[in-house]
Short mmCIF file of C-alpha atoms in Angstrom, two decimals:
data_model
loop_
_atom_site.label_atom_id
_atom_site.label_comp_id
_atom_site.label_asym_id
_atom_site.label_seq_id
_atom_site.Cartn_x
_atom_site.Cartn_y
_atom_site.Cartn_z
CA MET A 1 104.25 80.31 122.24
CA THR A 2 101.44 77.99 121.29
CA GLU A 3 101.29 76.00 118.08
CA LYS A 4 98.35 78.10 116.86
CA GLN A 5 100.34 81.28 117.38
CA SER A 6 103.24 79.91 115.40
CA VAL A 7 100.93 79.20 112.47
CA ASP A 8 98.77 82.31 112.56
CA ARG A 9 101.46 84.83 113.32
CA PRO A 10 104.34 84.17 110.91
CA LEU A 11 105.69 87.71 111.33
CA GLU A 12 106.05 87.97 115.07
CA ARG A 13 109.65 88.80 115.90
CA PRO A 14 109.92 92.41 117.11
CA GLY A 15 112.20 94.48 114.96
CA ASP A 16 112.32 91.88 112.21
CA GLN A 17 110.26 90.92 109.19
CA PRO A 18 111.27 87.31 108.38
CA GLN A 19 110.99 85.86 104.91
CA MET A 20 107.55 84.45 104.16
CA THR A 21 106.51 81.66 101.84
CA GLN A 22 104.30 82.52 98.87
CA LYS A 23 101.34 80.84 100.56
CA GLU A 24 101.83 82.91 103.72
CA VAL A 25 102.14 86.11 101.72
CA LEU A 26 99.00 85.42 99.69
CA ARG A 27 97.09 84.59 102.87
CA SER A 28 98.27 87.78 104.54
CA ILE A 29 97.48 90.15 101.66
CA THR A 30 94.04 88.73 100.81
CA GLY A 31 92.27 91.39 102.85
CA VAL A 32 94.59 94.09 101.52
CA LEU A 33 93.68 93.12 97.96
CA ALA A 34 89.99 93.21 98.89
CA SER A 35 90.27 96.71 100.39
CA PHE A 36 92.23 97.88 97.34
CA PHE A 37 89.47 96.47 95.13
CA ALA A 38 86.84 98.43 97.09
CA ALA A 39 88.81 101.67 96.71
CA MET A 40 89.31 101.20 92.96
CA LEU A 41 85.69 100.16 92.47
CA ALA A 42 84.54 103.37 94.15
CA SER A 43 86.16 105.38 91.35
CA THR A 44 85.28 103.27 88.32
CA ILE A 45 81.71 102.41 89.26
CA VAL A 46 80.81 106.03 90.02
CA ALA A 47 82.45 107.47 86.88
CA ILE A 48 80.07 105.58 84.60
CA ALA A 49 77.07 106.71 86.70
CA LEU A 50 77.99 110.40 86.86
CA PRO A 51 76.09 111.50 83.71
CA THR A 52 72.92 110.04 85.27
CA ILE A 53 73.74 111.58 88.66
CA MET A 54 74.30 115.01 87.11
CA ASP A 55 70.99 114.74 85.28
CA ALA A 56 69.17 113.72 88.50
CA LEU A 57 70.75 116.39 90.71
CA ASP A 58 70.74 119.13 88.02
CA GLY A 59 74.53 119.35 87.83
CA THR A 60 76.82 121.11 85.37
CA GLN A 61 80.06 120.06 83.69
CA THR A 62 81.97 121.84 86.47
CA ASP A 63 80.00 119.86 89.05
CA PHE A 64 80.81 116.67 87.12
CA ASN A 65 84.52 117.52 87.30
CA TRP A 66 84.43 118.31 91.00
CA VAL A 67 82.56 115.18 92.07
CA ILE A 68 85.59 113.32 90.70
CA THR A 69 88.19 115.90 91.75
CA ALA A 70 86.90 116.13 95.34
CA ALA A 71 87.67 112.46 95.99
CA LEU A 72 91.00 112.60 94.13
CA LEU A 73 92.09 115.72 95.97
CA ALA A 74 91.17 114.31 99.37
CA ASN A 75 92.99 111.12 98.38
CA ALA A 76 96.05 113.10 97.31
CA ALA A 77 96.11 115.42 100.31
CA THR A 78 95.86 112.59 102.84
CA THR A 79 98.02 109.94 101.13
CA PRO A 80 101.33 111.43 102.43
CA ILE A 81 99.80 111.59 105.92
CA TRP A 82 98.73 107.95 105.71
CA GLY A 83 102.18 107.05 104.41
CA LYS A 84 103.89 108.82 107.30
CA LEU A 85 101.54 107.18 109.77
CA ALA A 86 102.44 103.83 108.19
CA ASP A 87 106.07 104.41 109.17
CA LEU A 88 105.09 105.40 112.72
CA PHE A 89 102.11 103.24 113.73
CA ASP A 90 100.64 99.78 113.25
CA LYS A 91 99.87 99.41 109.52
CA LYS A 92 97.10 96.89 110.16
CA LYS A 93 95.12 99.21 112.44
CA LEU A 94 95.61 102.13 110.06
CA LEU A 95 94.30 100.05 107.15
CA GLN A 96 91.20 99.18 109.18
CA LEU A 97 90.71 102.86 110.07
CA GLY A 98 90.87 103.74 106.39
CA ILE A 99 88.15 101.19 105.67
CA ILE A 100 85.87 102.68 108.34
CA ILE A 101 86.27 106.19 106.90
CA PHE A 102 85.68 104.89 103.38
CA VAL A 103 82.47 103.09 104.42
CA PHE A 104 81.11 106.22 106.13
CA GLY A 105 81.83 108.39 103.07
CA SER A 106 80.25 105.84 100.74
CA MET A 107 77.05 105.68 102.79
CA LEU A 108 76.82 109.47 102.95
CA ALA A 109 77.31 109.78 99.17
CA GLY A 110 74.56 107.24 98.55
CA PHE A 111 72.09 109.37 100.51
CA ALA A 112 73.13 112.67 98.85
CA ILE A 113 70.21 114.94 97.92
CA ASN A 114 72.19 117.66 96.13
CA ILE A 115 75.59 118.36 94.58
CA PRO A 116 77.23 120.03 97.66
CA MET A 117 76.29 117.06 99.87
CA LEU A 118 77.62 114.65 97.27
CA MET A 119 80.91 116.56 97.03
CA GLY A 120 81.32 116.56 100.81
CA ALA A 121 80.71 112.82 100.95
CA ARG A 122 83.24 112.29 98.17
CA VAL A 123 85.85 114.17 100.22
CA ILE A 124 85.31 111.77 103.14
CA GLN A 125 85.39 108.84 100.74
CA GLY A 126 88.65 110.17 99.27
CA VAL A 127 90.26 110.31 102.72
CA GLY A 128 89.41 106.65 103.21
CA MET A 129 90.63 105.77 99.71
CA GLY A 130 93.94 107.46 100.51
CA GLY A 131 94.32 105.18 103.50
CA LEU A 132 93.46 102.04 101.55
CA THR A 133 95.86 102.72 98.68
CA ALA A 134 98.75 104.03 100.81
CA MET A 135 98.48 101.24 103.37
CA GLY A 136 98.20 98.60 100.67
CA MET A 137 101.46 99.72 99.08
CA ALA A 138 103.14 100.02 102.47
CA VAL A 139 102.13 96.48 103.45
CA ILE A 140 103.43 95.07 100.16
CA GLY A 141 106.69 96.97 100.57
CA THR A 142 107.10 95.70 104.13
CA VAL A 143 106.54 91.97 103.69
CA ILE A 144 107.82 91.26 100.15
CA PRO A 145 111.37 91.70 98.78
CA PRO A 146 111.63 93.93 95.64
CA ARG A 147 112.74 91.03 93.42
CA GLU A 148 109.54 89.13 94.27
CA ARG A 149 107.34 92.21 94.39
CA GLY A 150 106.70 92.25 90.66
CA ARG A 151 104.65 89.06 91.01
CA TYR A 152 102.51 90.54 93.76
CA SER A 153 102.30 93.90 92.00
CA GLY A 154 100.83 91.83 89.20
CA TYR A 155 98.14 90.66 91.61
CA PHE A 156 97.43 94.27 92.52
CA GLY A 157 97.37 95.10 88.83
CA GLY A 158 94.94 92.24 88.26
CA VAL A 159 92.69 93.50 91.06
CA MET A 160 92.92 97.01 89.60
CA ALA A 161 92.00 95.69 86.15
CA ALA A 162 89.11 93.66 87.60
CA ALA A 163 87.78 96.73 89.42
CA THR A 164 88.28 98.86 86.34
CA ALA A 165 86.55 96.30 84.14
CA GLY A 166 83.83 95.35 86.58
CA GLY A 167 83.20 98.90 87.75
CA PRO A 168 81.75 100.36 84.54
CA LEU A 169 79.77 97.18 83.80
CA LEU A 170 78.44 96.85 87.33
CA GLY A 171 77.80 100.58 87.58
CA GLY A 172 75.91 100.57 84.29
CA LEU A 173 73.78 97.62 85.34
CA ILE A 174 72.99 99.21 88.71
CA VAL A 175 72.05 102.57 87.16
CA ASP A 176 69.83 100.88 84.57
CA SER A 177 68.19 98.65 87.20
CA PRO A 178 65.45 99.56 89.72
CA LEU A 179 68.20 100.05 92.34
CA GLY A 180 69.25 103.34 90.74
CA TRP A 181 72.47 105.34 90.88
CA ARG A 182 72.62 105.54 94.70
CA TRP A 183 73.62 101.88 94.86
CA THR A 184 76.82 102.67 92.94
CA PHE A 185 77.99 104.09 96.27
CA PHE A 186 76.36 101.52 98.55
CA ILE A 187 77.79 98.50 96.67
CA GLY A 188 81.34 99.07 97.95
CA VAL A 189 80.30 98.95 101.61
CA PRO A 190 79.92 95.14 102.01
CA ILE A 191 83.17 94.57 100.07
CA ALA A 192 85.01 96.94 102.42
CA ILE A 193 83.53 95.26 105.49
CA ILE A 194 84.54 91.81 104.21
CA SER A 195 88.07 93.10 103.62
CA MET A 196 88.22 94.37 107.20
CA VAL A 197 87.30 90.94 108.53
CA LEU A 198 89.93 89.27 106.32
CA ILE A 199 92.59 91.76 107.41
CA HIS A 200 91.75 91.14 111.06
CA LYS A 201 92.09 87.38 110.63
CA THR A 202 95.03 87.07 108.21
CA LEU A 203 97.36 90.10 108.28
CA TYR A 204 100.19 90.15 110.81
CA ILE A 205 103.02 92.67 110.53
CA ALA A 206 105.78 93.23 113.05
CA HIS A 207 105.76 96.81 114.30
CA ILE A 208 108.52 98.69 116.08
CA ALA A 209 107.30 101.48 118.37
CA ARG A 210 108.85 104.82 117.40
CA LYS A 211 108.71 108.34 118.77
CA VAL A 212 105.79 109.92 116.95
CA TYR A 213 105.84 113.31 115.23
CA ILE A 214 103.03 114.33 112.88
CA ASP A 215 103.74 117.15 110.45
CA TRP A 216 100.36 118.85 110.75
CA ALA A 217 101.69 122.11 109.30
CA GLY A 218 102.85 120.31 106.16
CA ALA A 219 99.55 118.47 105.83
CA VAL A 220 97.53 121.69 106.08
CA LEU A 221 99.81 123.55 103.64
CA VAL A 222 99.61 120.72 101.10
CA THR A 223 95.82 120.58 101.25
CA ILE A 224 95.18 124.32 101.06
CA SER A 225 97.74 125.08 98.33
CA VAL A 226 96.63 122.27 96.01
CA SER A 227 92.91 122.85 96.66
CA THR A 228 93.17 126.57 95.95
CA LEU A 229 94.93 126.02 92.63
CA LEU A 230 92.37 123.45 91.50
CA ILE A 231 89.44 125.65 92.51
CA TRP A 232 90.99 128.49 90.51
CA VAL A 233 91.45 126.26 87.45
CA SER A 234 87.84 125.06 87.65
CA TYR A 235 86.17 128.46 87.81
CA VAL A 236 88.48 130.99 86.14
CA GLY A 237 86.96 132.42 82.96
CA LYS A 238 83.53 130.92 83.68
CA GLU A 239 80.47 133.13 83.29
CA GLY A 240 79.30 134.35 86.69
CA PHE A 241 82.68 133.78 88.37
CA PHE A 242 85.95 135.62 87.64
CA GLU A 243 88.37 136.31 84.78
CA PHE A 244 92.07 135.51 84.38
CA ASN A 245 92.96 139.16 84.92
CA SER A 246 91.16 139.67 88.23
CA TRP A 247 91.91 140.14 91.90
CA GLN A 248 90.59 136.61 92.59
CA THR A 249 93.20 135.15 90.24
CA TYR A 250 96.02 137.13 91.84
CA VAL A 251 94.94 136.17 95.35
CA MET A 252 94.38 132.46 94.63
CA VAL A 253 97.40 131.81 92.40
CA GLY A 254 99.74 134.11 94.31
CA GLY A 255 98.57 132.72 97.64
CA SER A 256 99.08 129.14 96.46
CA LEU A 257 102.63 129.88 95.31
CA VAL A 258 103.43 131.47 98.67
CA LEU A 259 101.99 128.47 100.49
CA ILE A 260 104.00 126.04 98.33
CA ALA A 261 107.19 127.98 99.10
CA LEU A 262 106.30 127.89 102.80
CA LEU A 263 105.61 124.15 102.51
CA ILE A 264 109.09 123.52 101.08
CA TRP A 265 110.61 125.58 103.91
CA VAL A 266 108.66 123.68 106.56
CA GLU A 267 109.35 120.23 105.10
CA GLY A 268 113.08 120.92 105.14
CA ARG A 269 113.05 121.58 108.88
CA VAL A 270 110.59 119.26 110.60
CA PRO A 271 111.83 115.85 111.83
CA GLU A 272 109.10 113.75 110.17
CA PRO A 273 107.91 115.68 107.07
CA VAL A 274 104.74 114.70 105.22
CA ILE A 275 106.62 115.14 101.94
CA PRO A 276 110.22 114.11 102.73
CA LEU A 277 112.52 116.22 100.57
CA ARG A 278 115.49 113.92 101.17
CA ILE A 279 113.55 111.04 99.60
CA ILE A 280 111.73 112.78 96.74
CA ALA A 281 114.90 114.65 95.78
CA THR A 282 116.72 111.43 94.88
CA ARG A 283 117.03 110.83 91.14
CA THR A 284 114.80 107.76 90.79
CA THR A 285 112.07 109.02 93.11
CA ALA A 286 112.03 112.53 91.61
CA LEU A 287 111.75 111.21 88.05
CA ALA A 288 109.14 108.64 89.09
CA ILE A 289 107.10 111.40 90.76
CA LEU A 290 107.19 113.60 87.64
CA ALA A 291 106.18 110.61 85.53
CA SER A 292 103.39 109.75 87.98
CA ILE A 293 101.94 113.26 87.77
CA SER A 294 101.80 112.92 84.00
CA ILE A 295 100.32 109.42 84.22
CA GLY A 296 97.71 110.59 86.72
CA VAL A 297 96.42 113.18 84.26
CA ALA A 298 95.85 110.52 81.59
CA MET A 299 94.65 107.73 83.90
CA PHE A 300 91.91 109.61 85.72
CA GLY A 301 91.02 111.78 82.73
CA THR A 302 90.42 108.88 80.35
CA GLY A 303 88.36 106.96 82.88
CA ALA A 304 86.16 109.95 83.65
CA PHE A 305 85.58 111.37 80.19
CA LEU A 306 85.31 108.18 78.11
CA GLY A 307 82.21 107.02 80.00
CA GLN A 308 80.73 110.49 79.69
CA TYR A 309 81.53 110.58 75.96
CA PHE A 310 79.79 107.28 75.22
CA GLN A 311 76.67 108.24 77.18
CA VAL A 312 76.35 111.86 76.06
CA ALA A 313 77.78 111.88 72.53
CA ARG A 314 76.88 108.33 71.46
CA ASP A 315 73.61 108.13 73.43
CA ALA A 316 74.66 104.83 75.05
CA THR A 317 73.04 103.53 78.21
CA PRO A 318 75.31 103.28 81.28
CA THR A 319 75.54 99.50 80.77
CA ILE A 320 76.52 99.78 77.10
CA ALA A 321 78.97 102.57 77.94
CA GLY A 322 80.66 100.22 80.42
CA ILE A 323 80.90 97.48 77.81
CA MET A 324 82.37 99.91 75.27
CA THR A 325 85.33 100.64 77.60
CA LEU A 326 86.34 96.94 77.82
CA PRO A 327 89.29 97.24 75.38
CA MET A 328 91.02 99.59 77.83
CA ILE A 329 90.42 97.14 80.65
CA ALA A 330 91.79 94.22 78.64
CA GLY A 331 94.96 96.18 77.88
CA ASN A 332 95.38 97.14 81.53
CA LEU A 333 94.92 93.57 82.77
CA PHE A 334 97.33 92.12 80.25
CA GLY A 335 99.95 94.83 80.80
CA SER A 336 99.96 94.63 84.60
CA VAL A 337 99.98 90.85 84.93
CA PHE A 338 102.37 90.19 82.02
CA SER A 339 104.93 92.79 83.14
CA GLY A 340 104.71 91.71 86.79
CA GLN A 341 105.46 88.08 85.98
CA LEU A 342 108.40 88.88 83.70
CA ILE A 343 109.90 91.37 86.15
CA SER A 344 109.86 88.76 88.92
CA ARG A 345 111.43 86.20 86.57
CA TYR A 346 114.20 88.33 85.09
CA GLY A 347 114.56 91.27 87.49
CA ARG A 348 114.41 93.86 84.68
CA TRP A 349 111.77 96.57 84.90
CA LYS A 350 112.75 99.68 82.92
CA ILE A 351 111.95 98.20 79.50
CA PHE A 352 108.31 97.84 80.53
CA LEU A 353 108.15 101.45 81.66
CA VAL A 354 109.58 102.64 78.34
CA ILE A 355 107.22 100.49 76.24
CA GLY A 356 104.27 101.51 78.39
CA SER A 357 104.98 105.23 78.11
CA ILE A 358 105.37 105.03 74.32
CA ALA A 359 102.10 103.09 74.01
CA ASN A 360 100.38 105.61 76.25
CA VAL A 361 101.44 108.63 74.17
CA GLY A 362 100.40 106.98 70.90
CA ALA A 363 97.06 105.78 72.28
CA LEU A 364 96.12 109.17 73.70
CA ALA A 365 97.05 110.88 70.45
CA LEU A 366 94.80 108.45 68.56
CA LEU A 367 91.93 109.09 70.97
CA GLY A 368 92.55 112.80 70.49
CA THR A 369 91.16 112.48 66.94
CA MET A 370 87.72 111.39 68.17
CA ALA A 371 84.49 113.13 67.20
CA HIS A 372 80.84 112.27 67.78
CA ASP A 373 80.81 109.95 64.76
CA THR A 374 84.27 108.31 64.98
CA ASP A 375 84.28 104.59 64.13
CA TYR A 376 84.29 102.51 67.29
CA TRP A 377 87.20 100.29 66.19
CA ILE A 378 89.46 103.36 66.20
CA LEU A 379 88.40 104.19 69.74
CA ALA A 380 88.81 100.54 70.80
CA LEU A 381 92.36 100.47 69.45
CA GLY A 382 93.25 103.64 71.33
CA MET A 383 91.65 102.38 74.55
CA PHE A 384 93.48 99.04 74.40
CA PHE A 385 96.94 100.57 74.04
CA ASN A 386 96.14 103.22 76.63
CA GLY A 387 95.25 100.44 79.08
CA LEU A 388 98.35 98.46 78.08
CA GLY A 389 100.59 101.44 78.74
CA MET A 390 99.01 102.05 82.12
CA GLY A 391 99.39 98.39 83.06
CA PHE A 392 103.10 98.50 82.22
CA MET A 393 103.72 101.70 84.19
CA MET A 394 101.46 102.06 87.23
CA GLN A 395 102.75 99.53 89.77
CA ASN A 396 106.22 99.31 88.24
CA LEU A 397 106.98 102.97 88.91
CA VAL A 398 106.23 102.35 92.58
CA LEU A 399 108.39 99.21 92.44
CA ALA A 400 111.32 101.24 91.08
CA VAL A 401 111.06 103.68 93.98
CA GLN A 402 110.62 100.99 96.66
CA ASN A 403 113.76 99.29 95.37
CA THR A 404 115.89 102.37 96.11
CA VAL A 405 114.81 103.36 99.65
CA LYS A 406 115.26 101.86 103.11
CA VAL A 407 112.50 99.61 104.39
CA THR A 408 111.71 102.19 107.11
CA ASP A 409 110.96 104.75 104.37
CA ILE A 410 108.92 102.50 102.08
CA GLY A 411 105.56 103.76 103.33
CA THR A 412 106.54 107.40 102.91
CA ALA A 413 108.22 106.91 99.52
CA SER A 414 105.37 104.83 98.10
CA SER A 415 102.73 107.24 99.33
CA SER A 416 104.69 110.18 97.89
CA VAL A 417 104.47 108.63 94.42
CA ALA A 418 100.76 107.90 94.94
CA PHE A 419 100.24 111.43 96.26
CA PHE A 420 101.68 113.14 93.20
CA ARG A 421 99.85 110.73 90.89
CA SER A 422 96.56 111.64 92.59
CA VAL A 423 97.44 115.35 92.41
CA GLY A 424 98.10 114.90 88.71
CA GLY A 425 94.77 113.12 88.36
CA ALA A 426 92.86 115.78 90.29
CA ALA A 427 94.52 118.57 88.34
CA GLY A 428 93.98 116.67 85.11
CA VAL A 429 90.26 116.18 85.67
CA ALA A 430 89.85 119.83 86.74
CA VAL A 431 91.89 121.33 83.89
CA LEU A 432 90.71 118.94 81.17
CA GLY A 433 87.13 119.26 82.36
CA ALA A 434 87.38 123.06 82.20
CA MET A 435 88.80 122.85 78.67
CA LEU A 436 86.02 120.46 77.65
CA SER A 437 83.35 122.71 79.15
CA ASP A 438 84.70 125.76 77.31
CA LYS A 439 84.96 123.88 74.01
CA VAL A 440 81.46 122.45 74.32
CA GLY A 441 80.09 125.89 75.17
CA VAL A 442 81.62 127.42 72.05
CA LEU A 443 80.43 124.61 69.75
CA VAL A 444 76.91 124.58 71.23
CA THR A 445 76.55 128.34 70.94
CA ASP A 446 77.75 128.32 67.33
CA ALA A 447 75.43 125.42 66.43
CA LEU A 448 72.41 126.97 68.13
CA THR A 449 73.08 130.28 66.38
CA SER A 450 73.37 128.55 62.99
CA ALA A 451 70.09 126.72 63.66
CA HIS A 452 68.46 130.05 64.60
CA LEU A 453 67.59 128.70 68.06
CA ILE A 454 69.35 131.65 69.66
CA SER A 455 70.29 135.05 68.34
CA PRO A 456 73.93 135.99 67.63
CA ASP A 457 74.12 137.90 70.92
CA GLY A 458 73.34 134.66 72.82
CA SER A 459 69.75 135.47 73.78
CA GLY A 460 66.81 133.23 73.08
CA GLY A 461 66.63 131.04 76.18
CA ALA A 462 68.16 127.84 74.80
CA ALA A 463 70.38 125.70 76.95
CA GLY A 464 73.99 126.69 77.25
CA GLY A 465 77.06 124.51 77.02
CA THR A 466 77.53 123.72 80.72
CA SER A 467 74.31 122.00 81.81
CA LEU A 468 74.24 118.20 81.99
CA ASN A 469 70.50 118.03 82.67
CA LEU A 470 69.86 116.53 79.23
CA SER A 471 66.42 115.13 80.00
CA ASN A 472 64.98 118.64 80.34
CA MET A 473 66.42 119.93 77.06
CA PRO A 474 64.23 120.30 73.95
CA PRO A 475 65.00 117.49 71.47
CA ALA A 476 66.61 119.82 68.89
CA VAL A 477 68.83 121.44 71.52
CA ARG A 478 69.77 118.07 73.03
CA ALA A 479 70.86 116.70 69.62
CA ILE A 480 73.08 119.74 69.09
CA TYR A 481 74.55 119.42 72.57
CA GLU A 482 75.32 115.70 72.15
CA SER A 483 77.12 116.12 68.81
CA SER A 484 79.02 119.17 70.09
CA PHE A 485 80.11 117.26 73.18
CA GLY A 486 81.42 114.41 71.04
CA ASP A 487 83.34 116.78 68.77
CA ALA A 488 84.85 118.60 71.75
CA THR A 489 86.02 115.54 73.72
CA GLY A 490 89.07 114.99 71.50
CA VAL A 491 90.75 118.05 73.05
CA VAL A 492 90.88 116.18 76.38
CA PHE A 493 92.89 113.28 74.96
CA MET A 494 95.15 115.31 72.68
CA THR A 495 96.13 117.46 75.66
CA SER A 496 96.68 114.31 77.73
CA ALA A 497 98.97 112.96 74.98
CA ALA A 498 101.12 116.08 75.18
CA VAL A 499 101.34 115.72 78.98
CA ALA A 500 102.18 112.00 78.62
CA VAL A 501 105.35 112.93 76.72
CA VAL A 502 106.68 114.22 80.04
CA ALA A 503 106.36 110.73 81.53
CA LEU A 504 108.24 109.23 78.58
CA VAL A 505 111.14 111.66 78.98
CA CYS A 506 111.34 111.08 82.75
CA ILE A 507 111.30 107.31 82.36
CA LEU A 508 114.10 107.42 79.78
CA PHE A 509 116.31 109.16 82.37
CA ILE A 510 115.52 106.76 85.23
CA LYS A 511 118.53 104.56 85.98
CA GLU A 512 117.69 100.88 86.23
CA VAL A 513 118.94 99.37 89.49
CA PRO A 514 118.84 95.56 89.91
CA LEU A 515 115.97 94.52 92.14
CA ARG A 516 116.93 93.55 95.68
CA ARG A 517 116.29 89.93 96.63
CA THR A 518 115.75 90.74 100.32
CA ILE A 519 113.64 93.22 102.26
#
């Protein structure tokens, strides 16, 4: 072996993953952090631009929900597959494949000419995002012992906070600039390409060849069952679609339940299941998964609907809307970095999960009181503690799970937590968005009737409560819609607060196990 090989390939022994110095670890995960940043930026930068995109492409509130949900659902459905592949194949090559898929989806979304094309592009983008997030966690779990992982989870938390903070600001500036909203998709492409180059040059992970089995049946069942339920939630009760008591409801809900039962049966019998029941059935992993579902609802819901609230209800520009969400970003950055450093120093992690879950419930309940004219300092306080709670919980729940499984199962276990968190986020955006749409529709109709802009039977030709094409609304109708939207948004956060209680209960029952000092 040459001297250059000994320097550039610190993890070369087959079947072994030797201890690395901090400098070697940081050098190796630089590209991973960059790819993670690109994936996070794709969510935060687009969320702030969506009101403008819906206006440009003549979208509705349901379309708004599904542009977000499509990426989350694709992310969720493919994350267990990526995680399983991480345990079977070379993690470095898989991470690079995820980047290629992400770049293709981002380019396609930037050239979208209508809502269906945009949704399809977001699905492709979500598949790539699933690879980036799952592989990032798998790489961290492979090269860093649990006791030291808190420090590096803090780096991931810092990158997440930077993407979350920079995304709305950058997205707002891009939308308000001559570049336009399409560049909110294009901007992630060069970052992803740079990360691929860094990964190629710096990341080396020992890989043991294993007999490969891909659980395609499980992957298909997961995707179809979850997708069907979310489609049902998004459209049930909507005018022009179907009611709760209808054959469509019975077919979609009943079919999903049958598919979920079949999924459980299949996963208990295949040799390499996408969702490993033996792992997710353990106490720590099961409780962490339930908590992650709850957290996903709040995390993706707040990010999506806060930006929309500031732009629609408070008439803020995309740039100002991004600035107004900074308290949440500050809380997230502080919580993730602070907790990561202390966990690495003292080896105790549960206290941060408990504090974070309590802060999250209180913050969401406070945000649940919002209306179109709520004082900003109240919203800022709620956003800060919501971000703080998320910073304390997000990476540390994954850390708790990684600390209890074998190194050969780290990719699968980590991706299982991420999978259920993304499912919670997709379901949260779909359900909360449907609730918001219904509430806005009721308030708009009542207000238009009181203003004699429509008759009590709903006729009169004024805009309804689902359109987001505000620029084409008459000024009087637009003012009513904006105030109604602001008054209705509180239901999203109050519901999220109730769901967040589930995370608090689960975390209280998680048993704290001392962090391992070795891989």
